Amino acid sequence: MINKILEKLGLGDGSLYQSIDTRRKHMRHEGVQGEVLVQDRTYGLKDWSMGGICFESQLGPGVSVGDKVHFTLRFRLPHETVLIGQTGRVVRAAKRAVAAEFLPLSPEARRKFARVIDSLHANNFLESQVA
């Protein structure tokens, strides 16, 4: 019945949901002021989600897809800097970027990610009110 109603309204063909990326489990956050510290080197953060990160650099010839890597994420929020230590598995190692999926997050890491996300939402809301 709901499908018939949606069809009558012109929404039954799925066109409403075409821009949603259904391959991803978690929403990606781009353009966030963040850094990744890996093996005593700092790299720029391209994007991140609760499932993993992508950062701007190759780790080197000794690291390949499937390797476990420990890194520290640093988010510079308006009123604090949040550091999150995490281990991940490399899923993509291209010329200019490396992507890693997180191994299971600790409760502390989840709380810190929630704090970063809350700050992003608050900042986006404030920016929307300026206009």
GROMACS .gro file of N, CA and C in nm:
model
  393
    1MET      N    1   0.083  -0.119   0.000
    1MET     CA    2   0.000   0.000   0.000
    1MET      C    3   0.087   0.126   0.000
    2ILE      N    4   0.191   0.124   0.082
    2ILE     CA    5   0.281   0.240   0.087
    2ILE      C    6   0.348   0.260  -0.048
    3ASN      N    7   0.389   0.149  -0.112
    3ASN     CA    8   0.451   0.159  -0.244
    3ASN      C    9   0.358   0.221  -0.346
    4LYS      N   10   0.227   0.187  -0.338
    4LYS     CA   11   0.130   0.245  -0.430
    4LYS      C   12   0.115   0.394  -0.408
    5ILE      N   13   0.114   0.435  -0.282
    5ILE     CA   14   0.103   0.579  -0.251
    5ILE      C   15   0.227   0.653  -0.302
    6LEU      N   16   0.344   0.595  -0.277
    6LEU     CA   17   0.467   0.658  -0.326
    6LEU      C   18   0.470   0.664  -0.478
    7GLU      N   19   0.419   0.561  -0.542
    7GLU     CA   20   0.414   0.559  -0.687
    7GLU      C   21   0.323   0.670  -0.739
    8LYS      N   22   0.208   0.691  -0.674
    8LYS     CA   23   0.115   0.797  -0.714
    8LYS      C   24   0.179   0.936  -0.699
    9LEU      N   25   0.264   0.949  -0.596
    9LEU     CA   26   0.331   1.076  -0.572
    9LEU      C   27   0.457   1.092  -0.658
   10GLY      N   28   0.491   0.990  -0.734
   10GLY     CA   29   0.609   0.996  -0.819
   10GLY      C   30   0.737   0.964  -0.745
   11LEU      N   31   0.727   0.902  -0.629
   11LEU     CA   32   0.845   0.869  -0.550
   11LEU      C   33   0.873   0.720  -0.545
   12GLY      N   34   0.794   0.641  -0.610
   12GLY     CA   35   0.806   0.496  -0.602
   12GLY      C   36   0.919   0.436  -0.682
   13ASP      N   37   0.982   0.514  -0.769
   13ASP     CA   38   1.088   0.458  -0.853
   13ASP      C   39   1.226   0.466  -0.790
   14GLY      N   40   1.237   0.518  -0.669
   14GLY     CA   41   1.365   0.527  -0.601
   14GLY      C   42   1.444   0.652  -0.636
   15SER      N   43   1.386   0.741  -0.717
   15SER     CA   44   1.459   0.862  -0.759
   15SER      C   45   1.492   0.953  -0.641
   16LEU      N   46   1.416   0.942  -0.534
   16LEU     CA   47   1.442   1.023  -0.416
   16LEU      C   48   1.574   0.986  -0.350
   17TYR      N   49   1.618   0.863  -0.368
   17TYR     CA   50   1.736   0.814  -0.298
   17TYR      C   51   1.858   0.795  -0.388
   18GLN      N   52   1.858   0.851  -0.506
   18GLN     CA   53   1.967   0.826  -0.600
   18GLN      C   54   2.100   0.881  -0.554
   19SER      N   55   2.106   0.988  -0.480
   19SER     CA   56   2.233   1.049  -0.441
   19SER      C   57   2.295   0.984  -0.317
   20ILE      N   58   2.229   0.890  -0.255
   20ILE     CA   59   2.282   0.824  -0.136
   20ILE      C   60   2.377   0.712  -0.176
   21ASP      N   61   2.496   0.711  -0.117
   21ASP     CA   62   2.593   0.606  -0.144
   21ASP      C   63   2.565   0.488  -0.053
   22THR      N   64   2.506   0.384  -0.107
   22THR     CA   65   2.464   0.270  -0.024
   22THR      C   66   2.577   0.171   0.001
   23ARG      N   67   2.695   0.193  -0.060
   23ARG     CA   68   2.807   0.102  -0.037
   23ARG      C   69   2.871   0.127   0.098
   24ARG      N   70   2.851   0.240   0.156
   24ARG     CA   71   2.917   0.278   0.280
   24ARG      C   72   2.831   0.247   0.400
   25LYS      N   73   2.896   0.196   0.504
   25LYS     CA   74   2.827   0.168   0.630
   25LYS      C   75   2.811   0.295   0.712
   26HIS      N   76   2.911   0.384   0.704
   26HIS     CA   77   2.914   0.504   0.786
   26HIS      C   78   2.927   0.627   0.697
   27MET      N   79   2.871   0.738   0.744
   27MET     CA   80   2.879   0.863   0.671
   27MET      C   81   3.022   0.918   0.674
   28ARG      N   82   3.071   0.961   0.560
   28ARG     CA   83   3.205   1.019   0.552
   28ARG      C   84   3.200   1.166   0.587
   29HIS      N   85   3.308   1.210   0.650
   29HIS     CA   86   3.324   1.351   0.685
   29HIS      C   87   3.447   1.403   0.613
   30GLU      N   88   3.427   1.503   0.527
   30GLU     CA   89   3.537   1.560   0.451
   30GLU      C   90   3.560   1.703   0.494
   31GLY      N   91   3.677   1.754   0.465
   31GLY     CA   92   3.707   1.894   0.492
   31GLY      C   93   3.717   1.926   0.640
   32VAL      N   94   3.742   1.826   0.720
   32VAL     CA   95   3.755   1.847   0.864
   32VAL      C   96   3.901   1.876   0.894
   33GLN      N   97   3.924   1.974   0.979
   33GLN     CA   98   4.061   2.005   1.019
   33GLN      C   99   4.115   1.890   1.101
   34GLY      N  100   4.192   1.801   1.038
   34GLY     CA  101   4.244   1.686   1.109
   34GLY      C  102   4.376   1.639   1.051
   35GLU      N  103   4.448   1.565   1.131
   35GLU     CA  104   4.577   1.509   1.090
   35GLU      C  105   4.584   1.365   1.136
   36VAL      N  106   4.672   1.290   1.072
   36VAL     CA  107   4.697   1.151   1.109
   36VAL      C  108   4.845   1.137   1.135
   37LEU      N  109   4.878   1.083   1.251
   37LEU     CA  110   5.017   1.057   1.286
   37LEU      C  111   5.042   0.907   1.271
   38VAL      N  112   5.131   0.870   1.176
   38VAL     CA  113   5.164   0.730   1.150
   38VAL      C  114   5.316   0.718   1.146
   39GLN      N  115   5.369   0.627   1.224
   39GLN     CA  116   5.513   0.602   1.226
   39GLN      C  117   5.593   0.732   1.240
   40ASP      N  118   5.555   0.816   1.335
   40ASP     CA  119   5.622   0.943   1.365
   40ASP      C  120   5.619   1.045   1.252
   41ARG      N  121   5.525   1.030   1.158
   41ARG     CA  122   5.508   1.129   1.051
   41ARG      C  123   5.363   1.173   1.051
   42THR      N  124   5.342   1.300   1.019
   42THR     CA  125   5.208   1.358   1.017
   42THR      C  126   5.160   1.374   0.874
   43TYR      N  127   5.036   1.332   0.847
   43TYR     CA  128   4.976   1.342   0.715
   43TYR      C  129   4.842   1.414   0.725
   44GLY      N  130   4.802   1.479   0.617
   44GLY     CA  131   4.672   1.544   0.612
   44GLY      C  132   4.560   1.443   0.597
   45LEU      N  133   4.451   1.468   0.663
   45LEU     CA  134   4.334   1.380   0.659
   45LEU      C  135   4.244   1.422   0.544
   46LYS      N  136   4.216   1.330   0.451
   46LYS     CA  137   4.127   1.360   0.338
   46LYS      C  138   3.982   1.348   0.381
   47ASP      N  139   3.948   1.231   0.436
   47ASP     CA  140   3.813   1.210   0.490
   47ASP      C  141   3.819   1.098   0.592
   48TRP      N  142   3.711   1.087   0.669
   48TRP     CA  143   3.704   0.985   0.773
   48TRP      C  144   3.559   0.952   0.801
   49SER      N  145   3.539   0.839   0.863
   49SER     CA  146   3.407   0.798   0.909
   49SER      C  147   3.428   0.715   1.036
   50MET      N  148   3.322   0.667   1.093
   50MET     CA  149   3.334   0.581   1.210
   50MET      C  150   3.391   0.444   1.172
   51GLY      N  151   3.408   0.420   1.043
   51GLY     CA  152   3.459   0.292   0.996
   51GLY      C  153   3.602   0.295   0.948
   52GLY      N  154   3.657   0.416   0.920
   52GLY     CA  155   3.794   0.421   0.870
   52GLY      C  156   3.835   0.561   0.828
   53ILE      N  157   3.956   0.570   0.771
   53ILE     CA  158   4.012   0.699   0.730
   53ILE      C  159   4.076   0.687   0.593
   54CYS      N  160   4.095   0.802   0.531
   54CYS     CA  161   4.174   0.815   0.410
   54CYS      C  162   4.262   0.937   0.431
   55PHE      N  163   4.393   0.920   0.412
   55PHE     CA  164   4.483   1.033   0.433
   55PHE      C  165   4.580   1.048   0.317
   56GLU      N  166   4.638   1.167   0.307
   56GLU     CA  167   4.714   1.210   0.190
   56GLU      C  168   4.861   1.172   0.193
   57SER      N  169   4.894   1.049   0.177
   57SER     CA  170   5.033   1.010   0.160
   57SER      C  171   5.043   0.860   0.155
   58GLN      N  172   5.151   0.816   0.096
   58GLN     CA  173   5.179   0.674   0.094
   58GLN      C  174   5.267   0.642   0.215
   59LEU      N  175   5.241   0.535   0.281
   59LEU     CA  176   5.316   0.500   0.402
   59LEU      C  177   5.459   0.454   0.371
   60GLY      N  178   5.484   0.413   0.252
   60GLY     CA  179   5.618   0.368   0.217
   60GLY      C  180   5.615   0.231   0.154
   61PRO      N  181   5.728   0.186   0.104
   61PRO     CA  182   5.731   0.058   0.033
   61PRO      C  183   5.707  -0.063   0.123
   62GLY      N  184   5.726  -0.049   0.256
   62GLY     CA  185   5.709  -0.163   0.346
   62GLY      C  186   5.567  -0.189   0.387
   63VAL      N  187   5.473  -0.102   0.349
   63VAL     CA  188   5.332  -0.116   0.389
   63VAL      C  189   5.248  -0.148   0.266
   64SER      N  190   5.164  -0.249   0.278
   64SER     CA  191   5.078  -0.285   0.166
   64SER      C  192   4.937  -0.316   0.216
   65VAL      N  193   4.848  -0.340   0.123
   65VAL     CA  194   4.709  -0.370   0.154
   65VAL      C  195   4.704  -0.494   0.245
   66GLY      N  196   4.627  -0.483   0.352
   66GLY     CA  197   4.611  -0.591   0.447
   66GLY      C  198   4.695  -0.575   0.573
   67ASP      N  199   4.794  -0.486   0.570
   67ASP     CA  200   4.879  -0.464   0.687
   67ASP      C  201   4.802  -0.391   0.797
   68LYS      N  202   4.834  -0.423   0.921
   68LYS     CA  203   4.778  -0.350   1.035
   68LYS      C  204   4.869  -0.232   1.065
   69VAL      N  205   4.809  -0.116   1.089
   69VAL     CA  206   4.883   0.007   1.115
   69VAL      C  207   4.822   0.076   1.237
   70HIS      N  208   4.907   0.122   1.328
   70HIS     CA  209   4.858   0.200   1.441
   70HIS      C  210   4.879   0.347   1.408
   71PHE      N  211   4.779   0.430   1.432
   71PHE     CA  212   4.788   0.572   1.404
   71PHE      C  213   4.715   0.650   1.511
   72THR      N  214   4.744   0.779   1.513
   72THR     CA  215   4.675   0.871   1.604
   72THR      C  216   4.610   0.979   1.520
   73LEU      N  217   4.480   0.997   1.539
   73LEU     CA  218   4.406   1.103   1.471
   73LEU      C  219   4.404   1.226   1.561
   74ARG      N  220   4.427   1.342   1.503
   74ARG     CA  221   4.425   1.468   1.579
   74ARG      C  222   4.324   1.561   1.512
   75PHE      N  223   4.218   1.594   1.586
   75PHE     CA  224   4.116   1.686   1.538
   75PHE      C  225   4.127   1.817   1.615
   76ARG      N  226   4.143   1.926   1.544
   76ARG     CA  227   4.152   2.058   1.607
   76ARG      C  228   4.012   2.121   1.603
   77LEU      N  229   3.943   2.111   1.715
   77LEU     CA  230   3.810   2.168   1.728
   77LEU      C  231   3.821   2.310   1.781
   78PRO      N  232   3.714   2.389   1.774
   78PRO     CA  233   3.722   2.528   1.818
   78PRO      C  234   3.771   2.546   1.962
   79HIS      N  235   3.735   2.457   2.053
   79HIS     CA  236   3.769   2.477   2.194
   79HIS      C  237   3.863   2.372   2.250
   80GLU      N  238   3.904   2.275   2.168
   80GLU     CA  239   3.992   2.171   2.217
   80GLU      C  240   4.053   2.094   2.101
   81THR      N  241   4.155   2.016   2.132
   81THR     CA  242   4.214   1.924   2.036
   81THR      C  243   4.187   1.783   2.087
   82VAL      N  244   4.128   1.700   2.000
   82VAL     CA  245   4.094   1.563   2.037
   82VAL      C  246   4.193   1.468   1.970
   83LEU      N  247   4.257   1.384   2.051
   83LEU     CA  248   4.350   1.283   2.001
   83LEU      C  249   4.286   1.145   2.017
   84ILE      N  250   4.287   1.067   1.908
   84ILE     CA  251   4.227   0.934   1.911
   84ILE      C  252   4.331   0.835   1.857
   85GLY      N  253   4.377   0.747   1.943
   85GLY     CA  254   4.467   0.641   1.902
   85GLY      C  255   4.386   0.523   1.852
   86GLN      N  256   4.424   0.468   1.736
   86GLN     CA  257   4.344   0.361   1.678
   86GLN      C  258   4.433   0.273   1.590
   87THR      N  259   4.394   0.149   1.577
   87THR     CA  260   4.460   0.057   1.486
   87THR      C  261   4.367   0.028   1.370
   88GLY      N  262   4.424   0.016   1.250
   88GLY     CA  263   4.343  -0.012   1.133
   88GLY      C  264   4.413  -0.106   1.039
   89ARG      N  265   4.340  -0.152   0.941
   89ARG     CA  266   4.394  -0.239   0.838
   89ARG      C  267   4.391  -0.163   0.706
   90VAL      N  268   4.505  -0.158   0.637
   90VAL     CA  269   4.515  -0.086   0.510
   90VAL      C  270   4.430  -0.158   0.406
   91VAL      N  271   4.338  -0.083   0.343
   91VAL     CA  272   4.251  -0.141   0.240
   91VAL      C  273   4.284  -0.086   0.102
   92ARG      N  274   4.356   0.027   0.098
   92ARG     CA  275   4.395   0.085  -0.031
   92ARG      C  276   4.521   0.166  -0.010
   93ALA      N  277   4.620   0.143  -0.093
   93ALA     CA  278   4.744   0.219  -0.086
   93ALA      C  279   4.776   0.266  -0.227
   94ALA      N  280   4.733   0.387  -0.259
   94ALA     CA  281   4.755   0.444  -0.391
   94ALA      C  282   4.876   0.538  -0.386
   95LYS      N  283   4.902   0.602  -0.500
   95LYS     CA  284   5.019   0.690  -0.509
   95LYS      C  285   5.014   0.805  -0.410
   96ARG      N  286   4.898   0.866  -0.394
   96ARG     CA  287   4.887   0.986  -0.311
   96ARG      C  288   4.797   0.972  -0.190
   97ALA      N  289   4.740   0.856  -0.169
   97ALA     CA  290   4.650   0.840  -0.055
   97ALA      C  291   4.650   0.696  -0.005
   98VAL      N  292   4.625   0.684   0.123
   98VAL     CA  293   4.612   0.553   0.188
   98VAL      C  294   4.479   0.550   0.260
   99ALA      N  295   4.407   0.440   0.247
   99ALA     CA  296   4.281   0.422   0.318
   99ALA      C  297   4.293   0.303   0.410
  100ALA      N  298   4.241   0.317   0.530
  100ALA     CA  299   4.245   0.209   0.628
  100ALA      C  300   4.110   0.198   0.697
  101GLU      N  301   4.068   0.074   0.719
  101GLU     CA  302   3.946   0.053   0.796
  101GLU      C  303   3.986   0.029   0.941
  102PHE      N  304   3.906   0.082   1.033
  102PHE     CA  305   3.936   0.066   1.174
  102PHE      C  306   3.911  -0.077   1.219
  103LEU      N  307   3.998  -0.125   1.305
  103LEU     CA  308   3.969  -0.246   1.378
  103LEU      C  309   3.869  -0.206   1.485
  104PRO      N  310   3.803  -0.295   1.556
  104PRO     CA  311   3.697  -0.255   1.650
  104PRO      C  312   3.740  -0.138   1.741
  105LEU      N  313   3.650  -0.040   1.749
  105LEU     CA  314   3.675   0.080   1.830
  105LEU      C  315   3.653   0.051   1.977
  106SER      N  316   3.737   0.108   2.060
  106SER     CA  317   3.718   0.099   2.205
  106SER      C  318   3.606   0.196   2.245
  107PRO      N  319   3.546   0.177   2.361
  107PRO     CA  320   3.443   0.271   2.407
  107PRO      C  321   3.497   0.414   2.416
  108GLU      N  322   3.622   0.430   2.458
  108GLU     CA  323   3.681   0.564   2.468
  108GLU      C  324   3.694   0.628   2.329
  109ALA      N  325   3.738   0.550   2.230
  109ALA     CA  326   3.749   0.602   2.093
  109ALA      C  327   3.612   0.641   2.039
  110ARG      N  328   3.510   0.561   2.069
  110ARG     CA  329   3.373   0.596   2.025
  110ARG      C  330   3.328   0.728   2.087
  111ARG      N  331   3.356   0.747   2.216
  111ARG     CA  332   3.319   0.873   2.282
  111ARG      C  333   3.390   0.991   2.219
  112LYS      N  334   3.518   0.974   2.188
  112LYS     CA  335   3.594   1.085   2.128
  112LYS      C  336   3.544   1.116   1.987
  113PHE      N  337   3.514   1.013   1.908
  113PHE     CA  338   3.457   1.037   1.775
  113PHE      C  339   3.321   1.106   1.787
  114ALA      N  340   3.241   1.067   1.884
  114ALA     CA  341   3.111   1.132   1.906
  114ALA      C  342   3.130   1.279   1.939
  115ARG      N  343   3.232   1.312   2.018
  115ARG     CA  344   3.260   1.451   2.052
  115ARG      C  345   3.297   1.531   1.927
  116VAL      N  346   3.377   1.470   1.838
  116VAL     CA  347   3.415   1.537   1.713
  116VAL      C  348   3.292   1.558   1.626
  117ILE      N  349   3.209   1.456   1.613
  117ILE     CA  350   3.088   1.468   1.531
  117ILE      C  351   2.994   1.572   1.588
  118ASP      N  352   2.976   1.575   1.720
  118ASP     CA  353   2.891   1.677   1.782
  118ASP      C  354   2.944   1.817   1.752
  119SER      N  355   3.074   1.834   1.758
  119SER     CA  356   3.134   1.964   1.728
  119SER      C  357   3.111   2.003   1.582
  120LEU      N  358   3.122   1.905   1.491
  120LEU     CA  359   3.096   1.933   1.349
  120LEU      C  360   2.952   1.978   1.328
  121HIS      N  361   2.858   1.907   1.390
  121HIS     CA  362   2.717   1.943   1.375
  121HIS      C  363   2.690   2.081   1.434
  122ALA      N  364   2.746   2.110   1.549
  122ALA     CA  365   2.726   2.241   1.612
  122ALA      C  366   2.783   2.351   1.523
  123ASN      N  367   2.901   2.328   1.468
  123ASN     CA  368   2.964   2.427   1.381
  123ASN      C  369   2.883   2.448   1.253
  124ASN      N  370   2.833   2.340   1.194
  124ASN     CA  371   2.750   2.351   1.074
  124ASN      C  372   2.621   2.427   1.104
  125PHE      N  373   2.562   2.402   1.221
  125PHE     CA  374   2.441   2.474   1.258
  125PHE      C  375   2.469   2.622   1.273
  126LEU      N  376   2.578   2.658   1.341
  126LEU     CA  377   2.612   2.799   1.358
  126LEU      C  378   2.636   2.867   1.226
  127GLU      N  379   2.705   2.799   1.135
  127GLU     CA  380   2.729   2.857   1.003
  127GLU      C  381   2.600   2.876   0.925
  128SER      N  382   2.504   2.787   0.942
  128SER     CA  383   2.377   2.799   0.871
  128SER      C  384   2.295   2.917   0.923
  129GLN      N  385   2.317   2.957   1.048
  129GLN     CA  386   2.240   3.067   1.106
  129GLN      C  387   2.294   3.203   1.069
  130VAL      N  388   2.418   3.208   1.022
  130VAL     CA  389   2.481   3.335   0.986
  130VAL      C  390   2.415   3.394   0.862
  131ALA      N  391   2.379   3.311   0.767
  131ALA     CA  392   2.321   3.356   0.642
  131ALA      C  393   2.187   3.412   0.665
   0.00000   0.00000   0.00000
